Coordinates of N, CA and C and ligand atoms in Angstrom, one line a residue:
X235 N 246.9 130.3 73.2 CA 248.4 130.1 73.3 C 248.6 128.3 72.7
X236 N 250.0 128.3 72.7 CA 249.8 126.6 71.4 C 251.3 126.5 72.8
X237 N 251.2 124.8 72.9 CA 252.4 124.8 73.5 C 252.2 123.3 72.7
X238 N 254.0 123.1 72.2 CA 254.8 122.4 71.6 C 255.3 121.4 73.1
X239 N 254.6 120.0 72.8 CA 256.1 119.7 73.9 C 257.0 118.7 72.6
X240 N 257.4 118.6 73.8 CA 259.3 118.1 72.9 C 259.4 117.1 73.3
X241 N 260.5 116.1 73.5 CA 261.4 115.2 74.2 C 262.1 115.8 75.8
X242 N 262.8 117.0 75.0 CA 264.1 117.1 75.2 C 264.6 119.1 74.7
X243 N 265.7 118.9 75.4 CA 266.3 120.4 74.6 C 266.7 120.6 73.3
X244 N 267.0 119.3 72.3 CA 267.5 119.8 71.1 C 265.7 119.8 70.2
X245 N 265.7 118.8 70.7 CA 264.1 118.7 70.1 C 263.4 120.5 70.1
X246 N 263.6 121.6 71.1 CA 263.1 122.4 71.8 C 263.4 123.1 71.5
X247 N 264.8 123.2 71.1 CA 266.0 124.0 70.2 C 265.7 124.9 69.0
X248 N 265.0 123.1 67.8 CA 264.4 123.1 66.3 C 263.4 123.4 66.5
X249 N 262.9 123.5 67.5 CA 261.0 123.6 67.1 C 261.5 124.9 67.7
X250 N 261.8 125.5 67.9 CA 261.9 127.3 68.2 C 262.9 128.1 67.4
X251 N 263.9 127.3 66.7 CA 264.8 128.1 65.5 C 264.0 127.7 65.0
X252 N 263.5 127.4 63.7 CA 262.5 126.6 63.5 C 261.0 128.0 63.3
X253 N 260.5 128.3 64.0 CA 260.2 129.3 63.6 C 260.4 130.3 63.7
X254 N 261.6 130.7 64.1 CA 262.1 132.2 63.6 C 263.1 132.1 62.6
X255 N 263.3 131.1 61.9 CA 263.2 130.9 59.7 C 262.2 130.8 59.7
X256 N 261.5 131.3 60.2 CA 259.9 130.6 59.3 C 259.6 132.1 59.4
X257 N 260.2 133.2 60.3 CA 259.7 134.2 60.0 C 260.9 135.4 60.0
X258 N 261.7 135.0 59.7 CA 262.7 135.5 59.0 C 262.9 135.4 57.2
X259 N 262.3 133.7 56.6 CA 262.1 134.1 55.3 C 260.8 134.6 55.0
X260 N 259.7 134.4 56.2 CA 258.5 135.3 55.3 C 258.8 136.2 55.2
X261 N 259.6 136.9 56.7 CA 259.0 139.3 56.3 C 261.1 138.3 56.4
X262 N 261.5 139.2 55.4 CA 263.2 139.4 55.0 C 263.9 140.3 56.7
X263 N 262.6 141.5 56.5 CA 263.0 143.3 57.6 C 262.1 142.9 59.3
X264 N 262.6 140.9 59.2 CA 261.8 141.5 60.9 C 262.0 141.9 61.5
X265 N 261.9 142.5 62.8 CA 262.7 142.4 64.4 C 262.4 141.4 65.2
X266 N 263.1 140.8 64.8 CA 263.7 139.4 66.1 C 263.3 140.2 67.7
X267 N 263.0 139.7 68.6 CA 263.1 139.9 69.6 C 263.9 139.0 70.7
X268 N 265.1 139.0 71.1 CA 265.8 138.0 71.5 C 266.2 137.8 72.6
X269 N 266.5 136.8 73.4 CA 266.2 136.6 74.9 C 267.9 136.5 75.2
X270 N 268.3 135.7 76.0 CA 269.3 135.1 77.1 C 269.6 134.0 77.5
X271 N 270.7 133.3 78.9 CA 270.2 132.9 79.1 C 270.4 130.9 78.5
X272 N 270.1 130.0 79.4 CA 270.8 128.9 78.7 C 269.3 128.4 77.5
X273 N 268.8 128.8 78.2 CA 267.5 128.2 76.7 C 267.2 128.8 75.9
X274 N 267.4 129.3 75.0 CA 267.6 129.6 73.7 C 269.3 129.2 73.0
X275 N 270.3 129.4 73.9 CA 272.0 129.2 72.6 C 271.5 127.7 72.2
X276 N 270.4 126.7 71.9 CA 270.3 125.5 71.7 C 269.9 126.2 70.6
X277 N 268.8 126.7 70.1 CA 268.7 127.5 69.3 C 269.1 128.2 67.9
X278 N 270.0 129.2 68.8 CA 270.9 130.3 68.3 C 271.7 128.9 67.5
X279 N 272.4 127.7 68.0 CA 273.4 127.2 67.4 C 272.2 127.1 65.6
X280 N 271.4 126.4 66.2 CA 270.3 125.6 65.1 C 270.3 126.9 64.0
X281 N 269.6 127.8 64.3 CA 270.5 129.2 63.1 C 271.9 129.9 62.6
X282 N 272.2 129.6 63.4 CA 273.4 129.7 63.3 C 273.7 128.4 61.4
X283 N 273.2 127.2 62.2 CA 274.3 126.0 61.3 C 273.5 126.0 59.7
X284 N 272.0 126.3 60.0 CA 270.7 126.9 58.3 C 271.5 128.3 57.9
X285 N 272.0 129.4 59.1 CA 272.8 130.3 58.0 C 274.3 129.9 57.1
X286 N 274.8 129.2 58.2 CA 276.0 129.4 57.2 C 275.7 128.2 56.5
X287 N 274.6 127.6 56.0 CA 274.2 125.8 55.3 C 273.3 127.2 53.9
X288 N 274.1 128.2 54.0 CA 272.8 129.6 53.0 C 271.3 129.2 53.2
X289 N 270.8 128.2 53.8 CA 269.2 128.3 54.2 C 268.3 130.5 55.3
X290 N 269.2 130.9 55.3 CA 269.0 131.8 55.6 C 269.7 133.1 56.5
X291 N 269.4 134.7 55.7 CA 269.4 135.6 55.1 C 269.3 136.5 56.5
X292 N 270.3 137.0 57.8 CA 269.8 138.1 57.9 C 269.8 139.9 58.7
X293 N 270.5 139.8 57.0 CA 271.7 141.1 56.2 C 269.9 142.0 56.6
X294 N 268.7 142.0 57.4 CA 268.3 142.6 56.7 C 267.1 143.3 58.3
X295 N 267.3 141.7 59.0 CA 266.8 141.9 60.0 C 267.2 143.1 61.0
X296 N 266.2 143.2 62.1 CA 266.9 144.1 63.3 C 266.4 143.5 64.0
X297 N 267.1 144.3 65.9 CA 266.9 142.8 66.2 C 266.7 143.7 67.9
X298 N 266.1 143.2 68.7 CA 265.6 143.8 70.5 C 265.7 143.5 71.6
X299 N 267.1 143.6 71.6 CA 267.3 142.5 73.2 C 266.2 143.0 74.5
X300 N 266.4 142.1 75.3 CA 265.3 141.6 76.1 C 265.7 142.8 77.8
X301 N 267.0 142.2 77.3 CA 267.1 143.4 79.4 C 269.4 143.0 78.9
X302 N 270.0 143.7 80.2 CA 271.0 144.5 80.0 C 270.8 144.4 81.2
X303 N 272.3 143.8 82.3 CA 272.6 143.6 83.0 C 272.9 145.7 83.6
X304 N 273.5 146.4 84.5 CA 273.3 147.7 84.7 C 274.4 147.5 85.9
X305 N 275.4 148.1 84.5 CA 276.9 148.6 85.7 C 278.0 147.0 84.2
X306 N 277.7 146.4 83.7 CA 277.9 146.3 83.1 C 278.8 146.6 81.4
X307 N 280.4 146.4 81.2 CA 280.2 147.2 79.3 C 280.1 145.5 78.9
X308 N 279.7 146.3 77.7 CA 279.4 146.0 76.3 C 280.8 144.7 75.9
X309 N 281.6 144.5 76.5 CA 283.4 143.7 76.9 C 283.4 143.0 77.9
X310 N 282.6 143.1 78.7 CA 282.6 142.8 80.3 C 281.7 141.0 79.7
X311 N 282.3 139.4 80.1 CA 282.1 138.2 79.3 C 279.8 137.7 80.0
X312 N 280.0 139.0 81.4 CA 279.2 138.0 81.8 C 278.5 139.9 81.2
X313 N 277.7 140.1 80.0 CA 277.2 141.2 80.1 C 276.3 140.1 79.0
X314 N 274.9 140.7 79.1 CA 273.9 140.1 77.6 C 274.6 140.5 76.7
X315 N 275.3 142.1 76.1 CA 275.3 142.3 74.3 C 276.8 140.7 74.1
X316 N 277.6 141.2 74.6 CA 278.7 139.9 74.5 C 278.4 138.9 73.7
X317 N 277.2 138.1 75.0 CA 276.5 136.5 75.3 C 276.2 136.6 73.9
X318 N 275.2 137.2 73.4 CA 274.4 138.1 71.7 C 275.7 137.7 71.0
X319 N 276.7 138.4 70.9 CA 278.2 138.6 69.7 C 278.1 136.9 69.9
X320 N 278.4 136.1 71.6 CA 278.7 135.6 71.9 C 277.9 133.7 70.4
X321 N 277.0 134.1 71.4 CA 276.3 132.9 70.7 C 275.2 133.5 70.1
X322 N 275.5 134.3 69.1 CA 274.3 134.2 67.7 C 275.1 135.5 67.1
X323 N 275.4 137.1 67.2 CA 275.7 137.7 65.8 C 277.1 137.6 65.7
X324 N 277.9 136.7 66.1 CA 279.2 137.1 65.3 C 279.0 136.2 64.5
X325 N 277.9 135.1 64.3 CA 278.2 133.8 63.0 C 277.5 134.3 62.1
X326 N 276.6 135.0 62.4 CA 275.3 135.3 60.8 C 275.7 136.8 60.7
X327 N 275.1 137.0 59.2 CA 275.1 138.6 58.6 C 274.3 139.4 59.0
X328 N 273.9 140.0 60.5 CA 273.1 141.0 60.6 C 274.0 141.9 60.6
X329 N 273.2 143.6 60.6 CA 274.3 144.1 60.7 C 274.5 145.0 61.7
X330 N 275.5 145.0 62.5 CA 275.9 145.6 63.8 C 274.4 147.2 64.1
X331 N 274.9 147.8 63.0 CA 273.5 148.7 63.6 C 272.2 148.4 63.8
X332 N 271.7 147.2 63.3 CA 269.9 146.9 63.9 C 269.8 146.9 64.7
X333 N 271.9 146.3 65.7 CA 271.0 145.5 66.2 C 270.5 146.3 68.1
X334 N 270.0 146.2 68.8 CA 269.5 146.6 69.2 C 269.2 146.0 71.4
X335 N 269.9 147.1 71.9 CA 269.6 146.3 73.5 C 270.5 147.0 74.7
X336 N 269.3 147.4 75.5 CA 269.5 148.1 76.9 C 271.3 148.3 77.3
X337 N 271.2 149.6 77.2 CA 272.8 150.1 77.5 C 272.6 149.8 79.4
X338 N 274.2 149.0 79.7 CA 274.1 148.7 81.2 C 274.7 150.0 81.5
X339 N 275.7 150.3 81.2 CA 276.3 151.5 81.0 C 276.0 152.4 81.4
X340 N 274.8 153.2 80.8 CA 273.8 154.2 81.6 C 273.7 154.2 82.6
X341 N 274.8 155.6 83.7 CA 273.5 155.6 84.6 C 272.4 156.1 84.4
X342 N 272.0 157.2 83.3 CA 270.8 157.8 83.6 C 269.5 156.4 83.8
X343 N 269.1 156.1 84.8 CA 268.2 154.7 85.2 C 267.2 155.0 83.8
X344 N 266.4 156.1 84.5 CA 265.1 157.0 83.0 C 265.9 157.5 81.9
X345 N 266.3 157.6 81.7 CA 267.0 158.1 80.5 C 267.3 157.0 79.3
X346 N 268.0 155.7 80.1 CA 268.5 154.2 79.5 C 266.9 153.9 79.1
X347 N 266.5 153.3 80.1 CA 264.8 153.2 79.4 C 263.7 153.9 78.5
X348 N 264.0 155.2 78.8 CA 263.3 156.4 77.4 C 263.5 156.0 76.7
X349 N 264.9 155.9 76.3 CA 265.4 156.0 75.2 C 265.0 154.2 74.2
X350 N 264.9 152.9 75.0 CA 264.4 151.9 74.4 C 263.7 151.4 74.5
X351 N 262.7 152.3 75.4 CA 260.7 152.5 74.8 C 260.9 153.2 73.8
X352 N 262.4 154.2 73.4 CA 261.5 154.6 71.6 C 261.4 153.6 70.4
X353 N 262.8 153.1 70.8 CA 263.9 152.3 70.2 C 262.5 151.6 69.6
X354 N 262.4 150.1 70.7 CA 261.0 149.6 70.4 C 259.4 150.6 70.1
X355 N 259.3 151.3 70.6 CA 258.1 151.5 69.3 C 258.6 152.4 67.8
X356 N 259.6 152.3 68.1 CA 259.8 152.9 66.2 C 259.8 151.5 65.5
X357 N 260.1 150.7 66.6 CA 259.4 149.0 65.7 C 258.1 149.4 65.5
X358 N 257.3 149.1 66.7 CA 256.1 148.8 67.2 C 256.6 147.4 67.3
X359 N 257.2 147.0 68.1 CA 257.8 146.1 68.5 C 257.9 145.2 67.6
X360 N 258.3 144.1 68.2 CA 258.9 143.0 67.6 C 257.9 142.0 67.0
X361 N 258.4 141.7 65.4 CA 257.8 140.4 65.0 C 257.5 139.2 65.9
X362 N 258.7 139.4 66.6 CA 258.8 137.1 67.1 C 259.7 137.5 68.2
X363 N 258.9 137.1 69.4 CA 260.0 137.7 70.7 C 259.8 136.1 71.8
X364 N 261.5 136.3 71.6 CA 262.3 135.1 72.3 C 262.0 134.6 73.3
X365 N 261.2 134.1 74.5 CA 261.8 134.6 75.9 C 262.4 132.7 76.3
X366 N 262.9 133.1 77.6 CA 263.1 131.6 78.5 C 262.4 132.3 79.5
X367 N 262.9 131.8 80.5 CA 261.3 132.1 81.6 C 262.6 131.3 83.2
X368 N 262.6 132.2 84.5 CA 262.9 132.7 85.2 C 262.7 131.5 86.3
X369 N 263.3 131.2 87.6 CA 262.3 129.5 88.1 C 261.1 130.5 88.9
X370 N 261.2 131.9 89.3 CA 259.6 132.8 90.0 C 259.3 133.2 89.1
X371 N 258.9 133.0 87.1 CA 258.1 132.4 86.3 C 258.7 134.8 86.0
X372 N 259.8 135.1 85.6 CA 260.2 136.4 85.2 C 260.5 135.5 84.1
X373 N 259.7 136.7 82.8 CA 260.4 137.2 81.6 C 261.2 138.7 81.4
X374 N 262.5 138.2 80.8 CA 263.6 139.4 80.6 C 263.8 139.9 82.3
X375 N 263.2 140.3 82.7 CA 264.4 140.7 84.5 C 263.5 140.9 85.4
X376 N 261.4 141.2 84.1 CA 260.6 141.7 85.1 C 260.1 140.7 86.0
X377 N 260.8 141.1 87.8 CA 260.2 140.0 87.8 C 259.3 139.8 88.9
X378 N 258.5 139.0 90.1 CA 257.4 138.6 90.5 C 257.5 139.9 91.6
X379 N 256.4 140.6 91.1 CA 255.8 142.4 92.1 C 254.4 142.4 92.4
X380 N 254.2 143.3 92.4 CA 252.7 144.2 92.3 C 251.9 144.4 91.5
X381 N 253.3 145.0 90.6 CA 252.4 145.6 89.4 C 253.2 145.1 88.0
X382 N 252.5 144.7 87.3 CA 253.0 144.6 85.8 C 253.5 145.9 85.0
X383 N 254.7 145.8 84.8 CA 255.6 147.5 84.9 C 255.4 147.4 82.9
X384 N 254.5 148.2 82.6 CA 254.8 148.4 81.2 C 255.9 148.9 80.2
X385 N 256.9 149.5 80.7 CA 257.3 149.9 79.8 C 259.1 149.9 81.0
X386 N 260.1 149.9 79.8 CA 261.6 149.8 79.8 C 262.1 150.5 81.2
X387 N 262.1 149.0 82.8 CA 262.9 150.1 84.0 C 263.6 148.9 84.4
X388 N 264.1 150.0 85.1 CA 265.3 149.3 86.0 C 265.0 148.7 86.7
X389 N 265.4 147.0 86.8 CA 264.9 146.3 88.3 C 266.3 145.8 89.2
X390 N 265.9 145.8 90.5 CA 266.9 145.2 91.7 C 265.9 143.5 91.3
X391 N 267.4 142.9 91.4 CA 267.6 141.4 90.1 C 266.8 140.9 91.8
X392 N 265.8 139.4 92.7 CA 265.2 139.3 93.2 C 266.8 137.7 93.7
X393 N 266.6 138.2 94.9 CA 267.8 136.7 95.4 C 267.4 135.5 94.7
X394 N 266.5 135.5 94.2 CA 266.2 133.8 93.5 C 266.4 133.9 92.1
X395 N 266.8 135.7 90.9 CA 267.7 135.3 90.1 C 269.5 135.5 90.8
X396 N 269.1 136.3 91.4 CA 270.4 136.0 91.5 C 271.7 134.5 91.7
X397 N 270.4 134.2 93.1 CA 271.0 132.3 92.9 C 271.6 131.5 91.3
X398 N 269.9 131.7 91.1 CA 270.2 131.0 89.6 C 271.6 131.7 88.9
X399 N 272.0 133.2 88.9 CA 272.8 133.7 88.1 C 274.1 133.2 87.9
X400 N 273.9 132.9 89.5 CA 275.6 133.3 90.1 C 276.7 132.1 89.1
X401 N 275.5 131.5 89.2 CA 276.5 130.6 87.9 C 277.5 130.6 86.9
X402 N 277.2 131.5 86.7 CA 278.2 132.6 85.3 C 279.5 133.3 86.3
X403 N 279.0 133.0 86.9 CA 280.7 135.1 87.9 C 280.9 133.9 88.9
X404 N 282.5 134.5 88.8 CA 283.3 133.6 89.5 C 283.0 133.8 90.6
X405 N 282.2 134.7 91.8 CA 281.6 134.8 92.9 C 280.1 135.7 93.0
X406 N 279.6 135.0 94.1 CA 277.8 135.5 94.3 C 278.2 137.6 93.9
X407 N 279.4 137.8 94.9 CA 278.9 139.4 94.5 C 279.1 139.6 93.6
X408 N 280.1 139.4 92.8 CA 280.0 139.4 91.3 C 278.7 139.9 90.4
X409 N 278.0 139.1 91.1 CA 276.7 139.6 90.4 C 275.7 140.7 90.1
X410 N 276.1 141.4 89.4 CA 275.2 142.7 89.1 C 273.6 142.3 90.5
X411 N 273.3 143.9 91.3 CA 272.0 143.9 91.6 C 270.9 144.8 90.7
X412 N 271.2 145.6 89.9 CA 270.3 145.8 88.9 C 270.7 145.7 87.3
X413 N 268.7 144.8 86.4 CA 268.9 145.9 85.0 C 268.4 146.3 84.3
X414 N 268.3 146.0 84.0 CA 267.8 147.1 82.4 C 267.0 146.4 81.8
X415 N 264.9 146.5 82.1 CA 264.9 145.6 81.1 C 263.2 145.3 80.5
X416 N 263.6 144.9 79.3 CA 261.9 145.3 78.8 C 260.1 145.1 79.9
X417 N 260.3 146.1 79.3 CA 258.6 146.1 79.9 C 257.6 145.1 80.0
X418 N 256.5 144.8 80.6 CA 255.1 144.2 80.1 C 254.8 144.1 78.4
X419 N 254.8 145.8 78.3 CA 254.5 146.5 77.8 C 254.8 146.4 76.8
X420 N 255.4 146.6 76.4 CA 256.9 145.6 75.9 C 257.2 144.6 74.6
X421 N 257.2 143.1 75.8 CA 256.8 141.9 75.8 C 255.5 141.7 74.8
X422 N 255.1 142.4 75.2 CA 252.5 141.7 74.5 C 253.2 143.1 73.9
X423 N 253.2 143.8 73.2 CA 253.5 144.3 72.3 C 253.6 143.5 71.3
X424 N 254.8 141.8 71.6 CA 255.8 141.5 70.2 C 254.0 141.1 69.3
X425 N 254.1 140.5 68.1 CA 253.3 140.3 67.2 C 253.4 138.5 67.7
X426 N 254.2 137.7 68.1 CA 253.7 136.5 68.2 C 255.2 136.4 69.4
X427 N 254.6 135.6 70.7 CA 255.9 135.8 71.6 C 256.3 134.1 71.3
X428 N 256.9 134.1 71.8 CA 257.6 132.5 71.4 C 259.1 132.2 72.7
X429 N 257.8 131.1 73.7 CA 258.6 130.9 75.1 C 259.4 129.5 75.4
X430 N 261.3 129.1 75.5 CA 261.4 127.8 75.7 C 261.9 127.6 76.7
X431 N 261.7 126.4 77.6 CA 261.8 126.0 78.9 C 261.8 124.3 78.8
X432 N 263.3 124.2 79.6 CA 263.0 122.8 79.4 C 263.7 122.6 81.1
X433 N 263.8 121.8 81.2 CA 264.3 121.1 82.9 C 263.6 120.6 84.1
X434 N 263.6 119.7 84.9 CA 261.9 120.3 85.9 C 262.0 121.8 87.0
X435 N 263.4 122.6 86.8 CA 263.5 123.4 87.7 C 262.8 124.4 87.6
X436 N 261.7 124.7 85.8 CA 260.9 125.5 85.2 C 259.8 124.8 85.6
X437 N 259.6 123.9 85.8 CA 258.0 123.2 85.5 C 257.2 124.1 86.4
X438 N 257.1 124.6 88.2 CA 256.2 125.2 88.7 C 255.8 126.4 87.9
X439 N 256.4 126.9 87.3 CA 256.7 128.8 86.7 C 256.3 128.5 84.8
X440 N 256.2 126.8 84.9 CA 255.8 126.7 83.2 C 254.1 127.1 84.1
X441 N 254.0 125.9 84.9 CA 252.4 125.5 85.3 C 251.6 126.8 85.6
X442 N 252.1 127.5 86.2 CA 251.3 128.7 87.1 C 251.7 129.9 85.3
X443 N 252.4 129.3 84.7 CA 252.2 130.8 83.1 C 250.7 130.0 82.7
X444 N 250.5 129.1 82.5 CA 250.4 128.2 81.5 C 248.3 128.0 81.8
X445 N 248.2 127.8 83.0 CA 246.8 128.0 84.2 C 246.7 128.7 85.5
X446 N 247.8 128.9 86.4 CA 247.6 129.6 87.3 C 246.6 130.6 87.1
X447 N 246.7 132.1 87.8 CA 246.0 132.9 87.9 C 246.9 134.5 87.3
X448 N 246.2 135.2 86.3 CA 246.8 136.1 85.3 C 247.8 136.9 86.9
X449 N 248.7 137.1 87.0 CA 249.1 137.8 88.5 C 250.7 138.9 88.0
X450 N 250.7 139.7 88.1 CA 252.0 139.5 88.7 C 253.7 139.4 89.7
X451 N 252.4 138.4 90.9 CA 253.3 138.0 91.7 C 253.7 136.2 90.2
X452 N 253.1 135.5 89.5 CA 254.2 134.9 88.4 C 253.8 136.3 87.1
X453 N 255.5 137.2 86.2 CA 255.1 138.0 85.8 C 254.2 137.3 84.1
X454 N 255.0 136.0 83.8 CA 255.2 134.6 82.6 C 253.5 134.5 82.4
X455 N 252.2 135.6 83.7 CA 251.0 134.1 83.7 C 250.7 135.3 82.3
X456 N 251.3 136.8 82.4 CA 250.2 137.5 82.0 C 249.8 136.9 80.4
X457 N 250.9 136.3 80.2 CA 250.5 135.6 78.7 C 249.4 135.0 77.9
X458 N 249.3 135.0 78.6 CA 247.9 133.9 78.7 C 246.9 134.7 77.5
X459 N 247.6 135.9 78.1 CA 246.8 137.4 77.1 C 246.8 137.0 75.9
X460 N 247.8 137.1 75.3 CA 248.4 137.2 73.9 C 247.9 136.6 73.0
X461 N 247.7 137.0 72.0 CA 246.7 136.5 71.0 C 248.0 135.2 69.8
X462 N 249.4 135.1 70.4 CA 250.3 134.2 69.6 C 251.0 134.2 70.3
X463 N 250.5 133.2 71.8 CA 251.5 132.9 72.6 C 251.6 131.4 72.2
X464 N 253.1 131.1 72.4 CA 253.9 129.3 71.7 C 254.6 129.2 72.7
X465 N 254.4 127.9 73.8 CA 254.9 128.0 74.4 C 255.6 127.3 73.9
X466 N 257.5 126.2 74.0 CA 257.9 125.3 73.8 C 258.9 124.3 74.7
X467 N 258.3 123.6 75.3 CA 258.8 122.8 76.6 C 258.6 121.5 76.7
X468 N 260.4 121.2 77.2 CA 260.3 119.1 77.5 C 259.0 118.4 78.3
X469 N 259.2 117.9 78.5 CA 258.5 117.2 78.9 C 258.5 117.4 80.5
X470 N 260.3 117.1 81.1 CA 260.2 117.9 82.8 C 260.2 118.5 83.4
X471 N 259.7 119.9 82.0 CA 259.6 121.2 82.3 C 258.0 121.1 82.0
X472 N 256.7 120.2 81.4 CA 255.7 120.5 81.7 C 254.6 119.9 82.3
X473 N 256.1 118.6 82.9 CA 255.3 118.0 84.2 C 254.1 118.1 85.4
X474 N 254.3 119.3 85.5 CA 253.6 119.9 86.5 C 251.9 120.5 85.7
X475 N 252.1 120.6 84.2 CA 250.4 120.9 84.0 C 249.5 120.3 84.8
X476 N 248.5 120.6 85.0 CA 248.0 119.2 84.6 C 246.6 118.2 83.7
X477 N 246.3 117.5 83.4 CA 246.5 116.5 82.4 C 245.3 117.0 82.3
Ligands
GLP685 C1 267.8 135.4 83.1 C2 267.4 136.6 82.4 C3 266.0 135.2 81.0 C4 266.4 134.6 81.1 C5 266.2 133.0 82.9 C6 266.0 132.2 82.6 O1 267.1 136.1 84.3 N1 267.5 137.7 81.4 O2 265.5 136.3 80.3 O3 265.2 133.2 80.7 O4 267.7 133.8 83.3 O5 267.9 131.4 82.0 P1 268.0 130.4 81.9 O6 267.6 129.5 79.9 O7 269.9 129.9 81.7 O8 267.6 129.1 82.5

């Protein structure tokens, strides 16, 4: 594990974007595993700037997104498909046919999860998987539980996650209760995992991820076993780490 300590969100974003840019420069047909949430937005902004400056070419890249709310169509402004178009895809030269995200409109959960696992396996996993982290230590939408779930699965969101994400919806009742998420196996298959965390409300989850027991109660703790795990976090998010 490598920890990159940054002063603030902007520095964290620049560091994460630099790793993604290096990945694309070294391997133009990289498979990029991407995440939603507020944590990666700054990194996406930097990538867009560098693309616009002519420094990056995404035309041969493919993407694998982590998760999607069940029941939201891609044109719903709260769907993760919409988020990705707005925050990254619409601003770079990535090809629409190379974008992969679970289909929240597919009511057949088993069928959709199996389809997405076939996509992940066909790529052999992502070259680089970007992650945020939930306050309860979730990655993607893999919520704390009694087992690490290997494959793509349909999850019931916890109240902590619903509370954290309700700020994006008009009313709490509007937050979907279920999501499709890449499983822990899909995430761990990535050649490199980069987790970005910022702010004090992530400090406990970050400390447990880095030095707590490896347990499905803290899904991100499994990243201790990944051979190329990079944590990029600001001072506040690192504040509960043992010195
Ligand atoms: C959601 C996403 C996660 C993300 C988390 C944290 O639950 N499914 O992938 O890491 O939110 O979001 P934020 O970065 O906004 O704190």
